[in-house]
C-alpha positions as a Python dict, from the first residue, in 0.01 Angstrom:
ca = {
    (1, 'M'): (0, 0, 0),
    (2, 'S'): (-29, 235, 296),
    (3, 'A'): (186, 190, 607),
    (4, 'D'): (-110, 286, 828),
    (5, 'A'): (-322, 2, 684),
    (6, 'P'): (-411, -293, 907),
    (7, 'I'): (-234, -626, 927),
    (8, 'G'): (-459, -910, 810),
    (9, 'V'): (-456, -1226, 1022),
    (10, 'F'): (-652, -1543, 954),
    (11, 'D'): (-707, -1885, 1104),
    (12, 'S'): (-949, -2171, 1058),
    (13, 'G'): (-1122, -2057, 1376),
    (14, 'I'): (-1038, -1899, 1708),
    (15, 'G'): (-689, -2027, 1791),
    (16, 'G'): (-517, -1764, 1577),
    (17, 'L'): (-626, -1504, 1829),
    (18, 'T'): (-319, -1603, 2034),
    (19, 'V'): (-114, -1469, 1742),
    (20, 'V'): (-319, -1147, 1740),
    (21, 'R'): (-261, -1108, 2113),
    (22, 'A'): (114, -1147, 2060),
    (23, 'I'): (105, -892, 1775),
    (24, 'H'): (-83, -642, 1992),
    (25, 'A'): (171, -686, 2272),
    (26, 'L'): (478, -651, 2048),
    (27, 'L'): (339, -395, 1800),
    (28, 'P'): (91, -180, 1993),
    (29, 'G'): (89, 87, 1721),
    (30, 'E'): (-41, -151, 1453),
    (31, 'S'): (-404, -212, 1357),
    (32, 'T'): (-526, -563, 1281),
    (33, 'L'): (-807, -729, 1090),
    (34, 'Y'): (-872, -1088, 1201),
    (35, 'L'): (-1079, -1344, 1011),
    (36, 'G'): (-1173, -1675, 1171),
    (37, 'D'): (-1316, -1926, 921),
    (38, 'T'): (-1547, -2071, 1184),
    (39, 'A'): (-1792, -2203, 924),
    (40, 'R'): (-1531, -2451, 799),
    (41, 'V'): (-1323, -2528, 1107),
    (42, 'P'): (-1127, -2753, 1156),
    (43, 'Y'): (-879, -2742, 869),
    (44, 'G'): (-674, -3027, 1013),
    (45, 'S'): (-913, -3294, 885),
    (46, 'K'): (-940, -3143, 535),
    (47, 'S'): (-732, -3240, 231),
    (48, 'P'): (-438, -3016, 136),
    (49, 'E'): (-622, -2915, -184),
    (50, 'T'): (-927, -2804, 15),
    (51, 'V'): (-714, -2608, 261),
    (52, 'R'): (-539, -2430, -27),
    (53, 'R'): (-876, -2339, -180),
    (54, 'Y'): (-1000, -2197, 151),
    (55, 'A'): (-676, -2002, 190),
    (56, 'R'): (-703, -1850, -158),
    (57, 'E'): (-1056, -1732, -82),
    (58, 'I'): (-941, -1573, 243),
    (59, 'L'): (-644, -1410, 70),
    (60, 'A'): (-881, -1244, -176),
    (61, 'W'): (-1109, -1133, 109),
    (62, 'L'): (-824, -976, 308),
    (63, 'E'): (-663, -810, 7),
    (64, 'G'): (-1003, -664, -75),
    (65, 'R'): (-983, -483, 259),
    (66, 'A'): (-645, -325, 177),
    (67, 'V'): (-433, -494, 441),
    (68, 'K'): (-58, -425, 424),
    (69, 'A'): (57, -773, 530),
    (70, 'I'): (-104, -1110, 599),
    (71, 'V'): (-30, -1352, 882),
    (72, 'V'): (-140, -1711, 829),
    (73, 'A'): (-213, -1784, 1195),
    (74, 'C'): (-299, -2146, 1128),
    (75, 'N'): (-43, -2424, 1128),
    (76, 'T'): (-237, -2641, 883),
    (77, 'A'): (-289, -2356, 636),
    (78, 'T'): (77, -2258, 671),
    (79, 'A'): (184, -2616, 602),
    (80, 'H'): (-32, -2658, 292),
    (81, 'A'): (-79, -2311, 147),
    (82, 'L'): (193, -2066, 252),
    (83, 'E'): (404, -2106, -62),
    (84, 'E'): (104, -2055, -290),
    (85, 'L'): (-23, -1756, -92),
    (86, 'S'): (319, -1592, -87),
    (87, 'A'): (343, -1622, -465),
    (88, 'A'): (-9, -1490, -526),
    (89, 'A'): (-31, -1210, -269),
    (90, 'S'): (41, -845, -340),
    (91, 'V'): (157, -798, 22),
    (92, 'P'): (404, -983, 247),
    (93, 'V'): (275, -1312, 390),
    (94, 'V'): (404, -1460, 717),
    (95, 'G'): (331, -1813, 841),
    (96, 'V'): (365, -1970, 1185),
    (97, 'I'): (593, -2267, 1115),
    (98, 'E'): (930, -2121, 1012),
    (99, 'P'): (949, -1873, 1304),
    (100, 'G'): (874, -2151, 1554),
    (101, 'A'): (1126, -2383, 1392),
    (102, 'R'): (1403, -2123, 1406),
    (103, 'A'): (1335, -2055, 1773),
    (104, 'A'): (1338, -2427, 1853),
    (105, 'I'): (1675, -2478, 1683),
    (106, 'A'): (1814, -2184, 1879),
    (107, 'A'): (1678, -2323, 2207),
    (108, 'T'): (1765, -2692, 2184),
    (109, 'R'): (2066, -2813, 2380),
    (110, 'G'): (2078, -3178, 2279),
    (111, 'G'): (1914, -3167, 1938),
    (112, 'V'): (1597, -3355, 2035),
    (113, 'I'): (1290, -3143, 1961),
    (114, 'G'): (926, -3234, 2019),
    (115, 'V'): (644, -3096, 1808),
    (116, 'I'): (279, -3113, 1912),
    (117, 'G'): (-5, -3009, 1684),
    (118, 'T'): (-330, -3110, 1522),
    (119, 'A'): (-348, -3432, 1325),
    (120, 'G'): (-333, -3236, 999),
    (121, 'T'): (-25, -3037, 1095),
    (122, 'I'): (162, -3344, 1220),
    (123, 'R'): (59, -3547, 915),
    (124, 'S'): (195, -3275, 685),
    (125, 'G'): (545, -3313, 831),
    (126, 'A'): (599, -2940, 783),
    (127, 'Y'): (771, -2880, 1117),
    (128, 'G'): (1006, -3173, 1070),
    (129, 'R'): (1108, -3044, 728),
    (130, 'A'): (1158, -2690, 856),
    (131, 'L'): (1366, -2807, 1152),
    (132, 'R'): (1586, -3037, 941),
    (133, 'R'): (1645, -2763, 684),
    (134, 'L'): (1795, -2558, 963),
    (135, 'R'): (1982, -2846, 1131),
    (136, 'P'): (1988, -3172, 936),
    (137, 'A'): (2102, -3385, 1231),
    (138, 'V'): (1819, -3276, 1462),
    (139, 'R'): (1592, -3549, 1599),
    (140, 'V'): (1224, -3454, 1574),
    (141, 'V'): (955, -3631, 1777),
    (142, 'E'): (605, -3537, 1658),
    (143, 'Q'): (281, -3600, 1846),
    (144, 'P'): (-77, -3512, 1741),
    (145, 'C'): (-287, -3375, 2028),
    (146, 'P'): (-638, -3337, 1880),
    (147, 'L'): (-824, -3313, 2212),
    (148, 'F'): (-632, -3002, 2320),
    (149, 'V'): (-833, -2773, 2090),
    (150, 'P'): (-1182, -2848, 2230),
    (151, 'L'): (-1045, -2845, 2586),
    (152, 'V'): (-896, -2499, 2531),
    (153, 'E'): (-1215, -2367, 2373),
    (154, 'E'): (-1404, -2500, 2676),
    (155, 'G'): (-1173, -2292, 2895),
    (156, 'W'): (-1033, -2601, 3072),
    (157, 'F'): (-676, -2473, 3086),
    (158, 'D'): (-587, -2652, 3410),
    (159, 'H'): (-879, -2889, 3450),
    (160, 'P'): (-800, -3239, 3583),
    (161, 'A'): (-931, -3388, 3259),
    (162, 'T'): (-695, -3168, 3055),
    (163, 'R'): (-403, -3272, 3275),
    (164, 'L'): (-484, -3640, 3222),
    (165, 'V'): (-500, -3589, 2845),
    (166, 'A'): (-171, -3397, 2851),
    (167, 'E'): (-1, -3673, 3049),
    (168, 'E'): (-111, -3926, 2785),
    (169, 'Y'): (-15, -3717, 2483),
    (170, 'L'): (319, -3598, 2619),
    (171, 'A'): (443, -3932, 2754),
    (172, 'P'): (616, -4031, 2426),
    (173, 'L'): (797, -3697, 2413),
    (174, 'R'): (912, -3731, 2771),
    (175, 'A'): (1030, -4087, 2701),
    (176, 'A'): (1223, -3965, 2396),
    (177, 'G'): (1410, -3710, 2608),
    (178, 'V'): (1308, -3396, 2420),
    (179, 'D'): (1470, -3081, 2556),
    (180, 'T'): (1256, -2841, 2351),
    (181, 'I'): (892, -2856, 2247),
    (182, 'V'): (718, -2655, 1977),
    (183, 'L'): (357, -2567, 2056),
    (184, 'G'): (256, -2627, 1695),
    (185, 'C'): (-107, -2515, 1717),
    (186, 'T'): (-220, -2165, 1800),
    (187, 'H'): (-453, -2299, 2070),
    (188, 'Y'): (-169, -2460, 2261),
    (189, 'P'): (-9, -2149, 2417),
    (190, 'M'): (-319, -2140, 2638),
    (191, 'L'): (-194, -2471, 2786),
    (192, 'S'): (172, -2370, 2808),
    (193, 'T'): (185, -2371, 3188),
    (194, 'L'): (20, -2712, 3213),
    (195, 'I'): (248, -2855, 2942),
    (196, 'G'): (547, -2719, 3132),
    (197, 'D'): (424, -2887, 3451),
    (198, 'V'): (393, -3222, 3272),
    (199, 'L'): (727, -3208, 3087),
    (200, 'G'): (929, -3031, 3355),
    (201, 'P'): (1106, -2695, 3369),
    (202, 'E'): (1411, -2823, 3183),
    (203, 'V'): (1214, -2853, 2858),
    (204, 'A'): (1201, -2525, 2662),
    (205, 'R'): (857, -2437, 2527),
    (206, 'I'): (841, -2254, 2193),
    (207, 'D'): (530, -2040, 2153),
    (208, 'S'): (481, -2005, 1778),
    (209, 'A'): (245, -1710, 1833),
    (210, 'Q'): (519, -1498, 1993),
    (211, 'E'): (777, -1606, 1736),
    (212, 'T'): (541, -1519, 1451),
    (213, 'A'): (483, -1172, 1595),
    (214, 'R'): (860, -1119, 1601),
    (215, 'E'): (889, -1237, 1240),
    (216, 'L'): (609, -1000, 1138),
    (217, 'A'): (784, -709, 1309),
    (218, 'A'): (1103, -785, 1115),
    (219, 'V'): (914, -808, 784),
    (220, 'L'): (735, -476, 841),
    (221, 'A'): (1064, -307, 927),
    (222, 'A'): (1241, -451, 622),
    (223, 'R'): (959, -339, 391),
    (224, 'H'): (927, 5, 559),
    (225, 'L'): (566, -77, 644),
    (226, 'E'): (562, 10, 1015),
    (227, 'A'): (266, 228, 1109),
    (228, 'P'): (366, 594, 1140),
    (229, 'R'): (379, 736, 1489),
    (230, 'G'): (40, 878, 1584),
    (231, 'T'): (-159, 636, 1365),
    (232, 'V'): (-502, 568, 1517),
    (233, 'V'): (-511, 199, 1609),
    (234, 'H'): (-828, 11, 1521),
    (235, 'H'): (-876, -362, 1557),
    (236, 'R'): (-1147, -541, 1357),
    (237, 'W'): (-1279, -892, 1399),
    (238, 'A'): (-1469, -1116, 1159),
    (239, 'A'): (-1591, -1475, 1150),
    (240, 'T'): (-1764, -1680, 882),
    (241, 'D'): (-2017, -1831, 1125),
    (242, 'D'): (-2153, -1806, 1482),
    (243, 'V'): (-2020, -1464, 1574),
    (244, 'A'): (-2170, -1489, 1923),
    (245, 'R'): (-1959, -1792, 2012),
    (246, 'F'): (-1658, -1636, 1845),
    (247, 'A'): (-1696, -1332, 2071),
    (248, 'S'): (-1743, -1530, 2394),
    (249, 'V'): (-1462, -1782, 2337),
    (250, 'G'): (-1232, -1533, 2166),
    (251, 'E'): (-1240, -1305, 2469),
    (252, 'R'): (-1042, -1572, 2661),
    (253, 'F'): (-774, -1577, 2394),
    (254, 'V'): (-729, -1201, 2352),
    (255, 'G'): (-782, -1110, 2717),
    (256, 'E'): (-1043, -843, 2646),
    (257, 'P'): (-1395, -819, 2500),
    (258, 'L'): (-1421, -841, 2121),
    (259, 'P'): (-1672, -578, 2008),
    (260, 'A'): (-1862, -565, 1679),
    (261, 'I'): (-1780, -904, 1528),
    (262, 'E'): (-1849, -896, 1154),
    (263, 'L'): (-2014, -1192, 982),
    (264, 'A'): (-1790, -1243, 678),
    (265, 'V'): (-1918, -1402, 360),
    (266, 'L'): (-1621, -1492, 149),
    (267, 'G'): (-1654, -1339, -194),
    (268, 'S'): (-1884, -1061, -71),
    (269, 'E'): (-1827, -688, -107),
    (270, 'P'): (-1583, -534, 146),
    (271, 'F'): (-1738, -400, 465),
    (272, 'S'): (-1651, -51, 577),
}
């Protein structure tokens, strides 16, 4: 594979763009190719078998476009499919759960860590397993927050309705005395400030998007896959449905307009 090839990133929809934004900030010399599976979002309500099938299709699509590494920017897909993808892929594959778990273990003072995510991610128990592998005695308090995703996509980052929902969702974590919270959905960094207001400044917030970008940087360095100096950077965007909405909502996540969104048909010939 070529070191000047793009990094492939995929998510069930738009939330993974927070990971892309973190990659662009940390690795400005790298090109990216993002695929949002907007035709089949959300993954959180799907069975593990279905999520693995979707992930295999996306793996084939990205490898067909000669990416040099793949980031699974979806907590549900990471929970259910990362091991299978890592075994099948011809390039390095990075998920979002292990990097966030490591950062949470490093940050916690009292060993009580909260995890918020979609129903599917919480139901999988993947964060709890990852955290306990690193520190068996850690206490993990998990809370599904399904309404956060539509509120973020509506752009209601500090809307009174969002604050009320956050108060309700986060009350059990506050009662449990968590000192660290993992934002276990790629939409949730958009609500980080509000979540911090609700939980208080003493609770450390772990942004899995930033931690995943750091993990990717380490993997590229270890595999000698960093883009050579002077490489022309080119970012590409694709979605499996409703590219107009992807462009308008995605702009909020990336912080800049998203030009030329491709409509991806999984299993189709590579676009140029």
